[in-house]
Amino acid sequence: MKSKQIRMITHGAILAALYVALTYLQNWLLPGTTSAAIQFRASEALCIFALFTPAAIPGLTVGCLLFNISNAGALPLDWLVGTGATLLATTCMYLLRRATLWKLPLPALLMPAVWNAVLVGWELTYYICLLYTSPSPRDKRQS
């Protein structure tokens, strides 16, 4: 392997490990804040690295997937949607890294908020609709 490929894989692996470790630490210090209906992951701040290296794209995506799979509170749809939001956010950040407003990469910095709002918002709507529209055993009438 070339030195550049090894460096890219190493940077991605470090970012994945940081994402998982920071998310578990937050979940330990503030239980439920990383996977409840209203969630905030401080580790999403690592998306800023997508402005500097393309290794952040697979690294943070794998880190998000690893946490979602290993967390008992995450449902299978969250494995796909949450990980997809991170993948799309970091990819768009990398692609928009040179687009600036007022000499700042503002379009790129908005990508995590945009993709998480759209995809995780859809996912929560799906789960809430499923919860309130599914037949319940209490709904059955006894004759």
PDB file of C-alpha atoms in Angstrom:
ATOM      1  CA  MET A   1       0.000   0.000   0.000  1.00  0.00           C
ATOM      2  CA  LYS A   2       1.043   3.520  -0.611  1.00  0.00           C
ATOM      3  CA  SER A   3       1.856   5.844   2.261  1.00  0.00           C
ATOM      4  CA  LYS A   4      -1.076   8.127   1.328  1.00  0.00           C
ATOM      5  CA  GLN A   5      -3.566   5.216   1.462  1.00  0.00           C
ATOM      6  CA  ILE A   6      -2.232   4.086   4.833  1.00  0.00           C
ATOM      7  CA  ARG A   7      -2.517   7.631   6.175  1.00  0.00           C
ATOM      8  CA  MET A   8      -6.110   7.902   4.891  1.00  0.00           C
ATOM      9  CA  ILE A   9      -7.115   4.580   6.489  1.00  0.00           C
ATOM     10  CA  THR A  10      -5.398   5.544   9.754  1.00  0.00           C
ATOM     11  CA  HIS A  11      -7.092   8.957   9.907  1.00  0.00           C
ATOM     12  CA  GLY A  12     -10.465   7.353   9.181  1.00  0.00           C
ATOM     13  CA  ALA A  13      -9.947   4.711  11.864  1.00  0.00           C
ATOM     14  CA  ILE A  14      -8.925   7.318  14.439  1.00  0.00           C
ATOM     15  CA  LEU A  15     -12.007   9.419  13.659  1.00  0.00           C
ATOM     16  CA  ALA A  16     -14.260   6.352  13.884  1.00  0.00           C
ATOM     17  CA  ALA A  17     -12.774   5.425  17.266  1.00  0.00           C
ATOM     18  CA  LEU A  18     -13.122   9.005  18.521  1.00  0.00           C
ATOM     19  CA  TYR A  19     -16.749   9.163  17.404  1.00  0.00           C
ATOM     20  CA  VAL A  20     -17.628   5.930  19.217  1.00  0.00           C
ATOM     21  CA  ALA A  21     -15.658   6.795  22.360  1.00  0.00           C
ATOM     22  CA  LEU A  22     -17.080  10.324  22.647  1.00  0.00           C
ATOM     23  CA  THR A  23     -20.628   9.102  22.069  1.00  0.00           C
ATOM     24  CA  TYR A  24     -20.290   6.370  24.711  1.00  0.00           C
ATOM     25  CA  LEU A  25     -18.764   8.878  27.133  1.00  0.00           C
ATOM     26  CA  GLN A  26     -21.660  11.265  26.577  1.00  0.00           C
ATOM     27  CA  ASN A  27     -24.153   8.426  26.992  1.00  0.00           C
ATOM     28  CA  TRP A  28     -22.479   7.470  30.274  1.00  0.00           C
ATOM     29  CA  LEU A  29     -22.380  11.044  31.608  1.00  0.00           C
ATOM     30  CA  LEU A  30     -25.832  12.068  30.286  1.00  0.00           C
ATOM     31  CA  PRO A  31     -27.852   8.858  29.846  1.00  0.00           C
ATOM     32  CA  GLY A  32     -30.296   8.834  26.956  1.00  0.00           C
ATOM     33  CA  THR A  33     -29.023  11.977  25.247  1.00  0.00           C
ATOM     34  CA  THR A  34     -27.398  10.079  22.376  1.00  0.00           C
ATOM     35  CA  SER A  35     -30.261   7.877  21.237  1.00  0.00           C
ATOM     36  CA  ALA A  36     -33.583   9.088  22.650  1.00  0.00           C
ATOM     37  CA  ALA A  37     -36.332  10.804  20.661  1.00  0.00           C
ATOM     38  CA  ILE A  38     -34.676  14.144  21.342  1.00  0.00           C
ATOM     39  CA  GLN A  39     -30.974  13.568  20.963  1.00  0.00           C
ATOM     40  CA  PHE A  40     -27.762  15.482  20.757  1.00  0.00           C
ATOM     41  CA  ARG A  41     -24.431  13.898  19.986  1.00  0.00           C
ATOM     42  CA  ALA A  42     -21.423  16.004  20.844  1.00  0.00           C
ATOM     43  CA  SER A  43     -19.372  13.650  18.675  1.00  0.00           C
ATOM     44  CA  GLU A  44     -21.132  15.073  15.603  1.00  0.00           C
ATOM     45  CA  ALA A  45     -18.823  18.072  16.047  1.00  0.00           C
ATOM     46  CA  LEU A  46     -16.127  15.823  14.606  1.00  0.00           C
ATOM     47  CA  CYS A  47     -17.798  16.378  11.220  1.00  0.00           C
ATOM     48  CA  ILE A  48     -15.677  19.523  11.016  1.00  0.00           C
ATOM     49  CA  PHE A  49     -12.794  17.260   9.984  1.00  0.00           C
ATOM     50  CA  ALA A  50     -14.574  16.689   6.655  1.00  0.00           C
ATOM     51  CA  LEU A  51     -13.450  20.204   5.716  1.00  0.00           C
ATOM     52  CA  PHE A  52      -9.817  19.106   5.986  1.00  0.00           C
ATOM     53  CA  THR A  53      -9.624  15.447   4.966  1.00  0.00           C
ATOM     54  CA  PRO A  54     -11.733  13.057   2.908  1.00  0.00           C
ATOM     55  CA  ALA A  55     -10.833  10.375   5.483  1.00  0.00           C
ATOM     56  CA  ALA A  56     -13.514  11.899   7.714  1.00  0.00           C
ATOM     57  CA  ILE A  57     -16.242  10.626   5.389  1.00  0.00           C
ATOM     58  CA  PRO A  58     -15.732   6.862   5.901  1.00  0.00           C
ATOM     59  CA  GLY A  59     -14.288   7.354   9.395  1.00  0.00           C
ATOM     60  CA  LEU A  60     -17.256   9.185  10.886  1.00  0.00           C
ATOM     61  CA  THR A  61     -19.741   7.055   8.956  1.00  0.00           C
ATOM     62  CA  VAL A  62     -18.246   3.852  10.348  1.00  0.00           C
ATOM     63  CA  GLY A  63     -18.070   5.395  13.839  1.00  0.00           C
ATOM     64  CA  CYS A  64     -21.758   6.323  13.705  1.00  0.00           C
ATOM     65  CA  LEU A  65     -22.701   2.860  12.435  1.00  0.00           C
ATOM     66  CA  LEU A  66     -20.644   1.124  15.135  1.00  0.00           C
ATOM     67  CA  PHE A  67     -22.264   3.129  17.909  1.00  0.00           C
ATOM     68  CA  ASN A  68     -25.771   2.661  16.500  1.00  0.00           C
ATOM     69  CA  ILE A  69     -25.324  -1.102  16.160  1.00  0.00           C
ATOM     70  CA  SER A  70     -23.765  -1.509  19.598  1.00  0.00           C
ATOM     71  CA  ASN A  71     -26.255   0.725  21.399  1.00  0.00           C
ATOM     72  CA  ALA A  72     -29.262  -1.151  22.742  1.00  0.00           C
ATOM     73  CA  GLY A  73     -31.486   1.916  22.327  1.00  0.00           C
ATOM     74  CA  ALA A  74     -30.964   2.209  18.576  1.00  0.00           C
ATOM     75  CA  LEU A  75     -33.457   0.506  16.295  1.00  0.00           C
ATOM     76  CA  PRO A  76     -32.454  -1.082  12.964  1.00  0.00           C
ATOM     77  CA  LEU A  77     -33.904   1.793  10.935  1.00  0.00           C
ATOM     78  CA  ASP A  78     -31.650   4.158  12.902  1.00  0.00           C
ATOM     79  CA  TRP A  79     -28.649   2.122  11.839  1.00  0.00           C
ATOM     80  CA  LEU A  80     -29.468   2.981   8.246  1.00  0.00           C
ATOM     81  CA  VAL A  81     -30.950   6.482   8.535  1.00  0.00           C
ATOM     82  CA  GLY A  82     -28.593   7.884  11.188  1.00  0.00           C
ATOM     83  CA  THR A  83     -25.552   6.478   9.453  1.00  0.00           C
ATOM     84  CA  GLY A  84     -26.837   7.724   6.101  1.00  0.00           C
ATOM     85  CA  ALA A  85     -27.284  11.215   7.533  1.00  0.00           C
ATOM     86  CA  THR A  86     -23.669  11.226   8.717  1.00  0.00           C
ATOM     87  CA  LEU A  87     -22.461   9.913   5.355  1.00  0.00           C
ATOM     88  CA  LEU A  88     -24.392  12.546   3.395  1.00  0.00           C
ATOM     89  CA  ALA A  89     -23.418  15.357   5.781  1.00  0.00           C
ATOM     90  CA  THR A  90     -19.696  14.619   5.691  1.00  0.00           C
ATOM     91  CA  THR A  91     -19.701  14.060   1.922  1.00  0.00           C
ATOM     92  CA  CYS A  92     -21.497  17.356   1.304  1.00  0.00           C
ATOM     93  CA  MET A  93     -19.186  19.128   3.747  1.00  0.00           C
ATOM     94  CA  TYR A  94     -16.144  17.873   1.878  1.00  0.00           C
ATOM     95  CA  LEU A  95     -17.614  18.848  -1.496  1.00  0.00           C
ATOM     96  CA  LEU A  96     -18.661  22.316  -0.264  1.00  0.00           C
ATOM     97  CA  ARG A  97     -15.481  23.037   1.712  1.00  0.00           C
ATOM     98  CA  ARG A  98     -14.431  25.799  -0.697  1.00  0.00           C
ATOM     99  CA  ALA A  99     -17.855  27.475  -0.939  1.00  0.00           C
ATOM    100  CA  THR A 100     -17.812  30.483   1.365  1.00  0.00           C
ATOM    101  CA  LEU A 101     -20.061  33.211   2.666  1.00  0.00           C
ATOM    102  CA  TRP A 102     -18.323  36.098   4.390  1.00  0.00           C
ATOM    103  CA  LYS A 103     -15.031  34.202   3.989  1.00  0.00           C
ATOM    104  CA  LEU A 104     -16.347  31.268   6.057  1.00  0.00           C
ATOM    105  CA  PRO A 105     -17.367  27.784   4.838  1.00  0.00           C
ATOM    106  CA  LEU A 106     -20.937  28.319   6.069  1.00  0.00           C
ATOM    107  CA  PRO A 107     -22.703  26.149   3.451  1.00  0.00           C
ATOM    108  CA  ALA A 108     -20.497  23.212   4.426  1.00  0.00           C
ATOM    109  CA  LEU A 109     -20.978  23.809   8.135  1.00  0.00           C
ATOM    110  CA  LEU A 110     -24.759  23.667   7.741  1.00  0.00           C
ATOM    111  CA  MET A 111     -24.744  20.181   6.188  1.00  0.00           C
ATOM    112  CA  PRO A 112     -24.894  18.104   9.405  1.00  0.00           C
ATOM    113  CA  ALA A 113     -27.886  20.113  10.626  1.00  0.00           C
ATOM    114  CA  VAL A 114     -29.630  19.904   7.250  1.00  0.00           C
ATOM    115  CA  TRP A 115     -29.197  16.170   6.709  1.00  0.00           C
ATOM    116  CA  ASN A 116     -29.947  15.218  10.318  1.00  0.00           C
ATOM    117  CA  ALA A 117     -33.045  17.429  10.345  1.00  0.00           C
ATOM    118  CA  VAL A 118     -34.390  15.884   7.160  1.00  0.00           C
ATOM    119  CA  LEU A 119     -33.484  12.224   7.652  1.00  0.00           C
ATOM    120  CA  VAL A 120     -33.777  11.850  11.413  1.00  0.00           C
ATOM    121  CA  GLY A 121     -36.928  13.984  11.330  1.00  0.00           C
ATOM    122  CA  TRP A 122     -38.422  11.588   8.780  1.00  0.00           C
ATOM    123  CA  GLU A 123     -37.334   8.609  10.861  1.00  0.00           C
ATOM    124  CA  LEU A 124     -38.943   9.954  14.048  1.00  0.00           C
ATOM    125  CA  THR A 125     -42.127  10.748  12.129  1.00  0.00           C
ATOM    126  CA  TYR A 126     -42.145   7.177  10.819  1.00  0.00           C
ATOM    127  CA  TYR A 127     -41.713   5.672  14.284  1.00  0.00           C
ATOM    128  CA  ILE A 128     -44.301   7.980  15.873  1.00  0.00           C
ATOM    129  CA  CYS A 129     -46.853   7.250  13.144  1.00  0.00           C
ATOM    130  CA  LEU A 130     -46.138   3.549  13.500  1.00  0.00           C
ATOM    131  CA  LEU A 131     -46.602   3.776  17.259  1.00  0.00           C
ATOM    132  CA  TYR A 132     -49.945   5.566  17.100  1.00  0.00           C
ATOM    133  CA  THR A 133     -51.474   3.889  14.045  1.00  0.00           C
ATOM    134  CA  SER A 134     -50.559   0.268  14.695  1.00  0.00           C
ATOM    135  CA  PRO A 135     -53.275  -1.992  16.051  1.00  0.00           C
ATOM    136  CA  SER A 136     -52.963  -2.570  19.763  1.00  0.00           C
ATOM    137  CA  PRO A 137     -54.187  -5.642  21.662  1.00  0.00           C
ATOM    138  CA  ARG A 138     -56.377  -3.201  23.627  1.00  0.00           C
ATOM    139  CA  ASP A 139     -58.131  -2.228  20.386  1.00  0.00           C
ATOM    140  CA  LYS A 140     -59.668  -5.653  19.928  1.00  0.00           C
ATOM    141  CA  ARG A 141     -63.244  -5.849  21.080  1.00  0.00           C
ATOM    142  CA  GLN A 142     -64.208  -8.829  23.082  1.00  0.00           C
ATOM    143  CA  SER A 143     -67.575 -10.332  22.274  1.00  0.00           C
TER     144      SER A 143
END
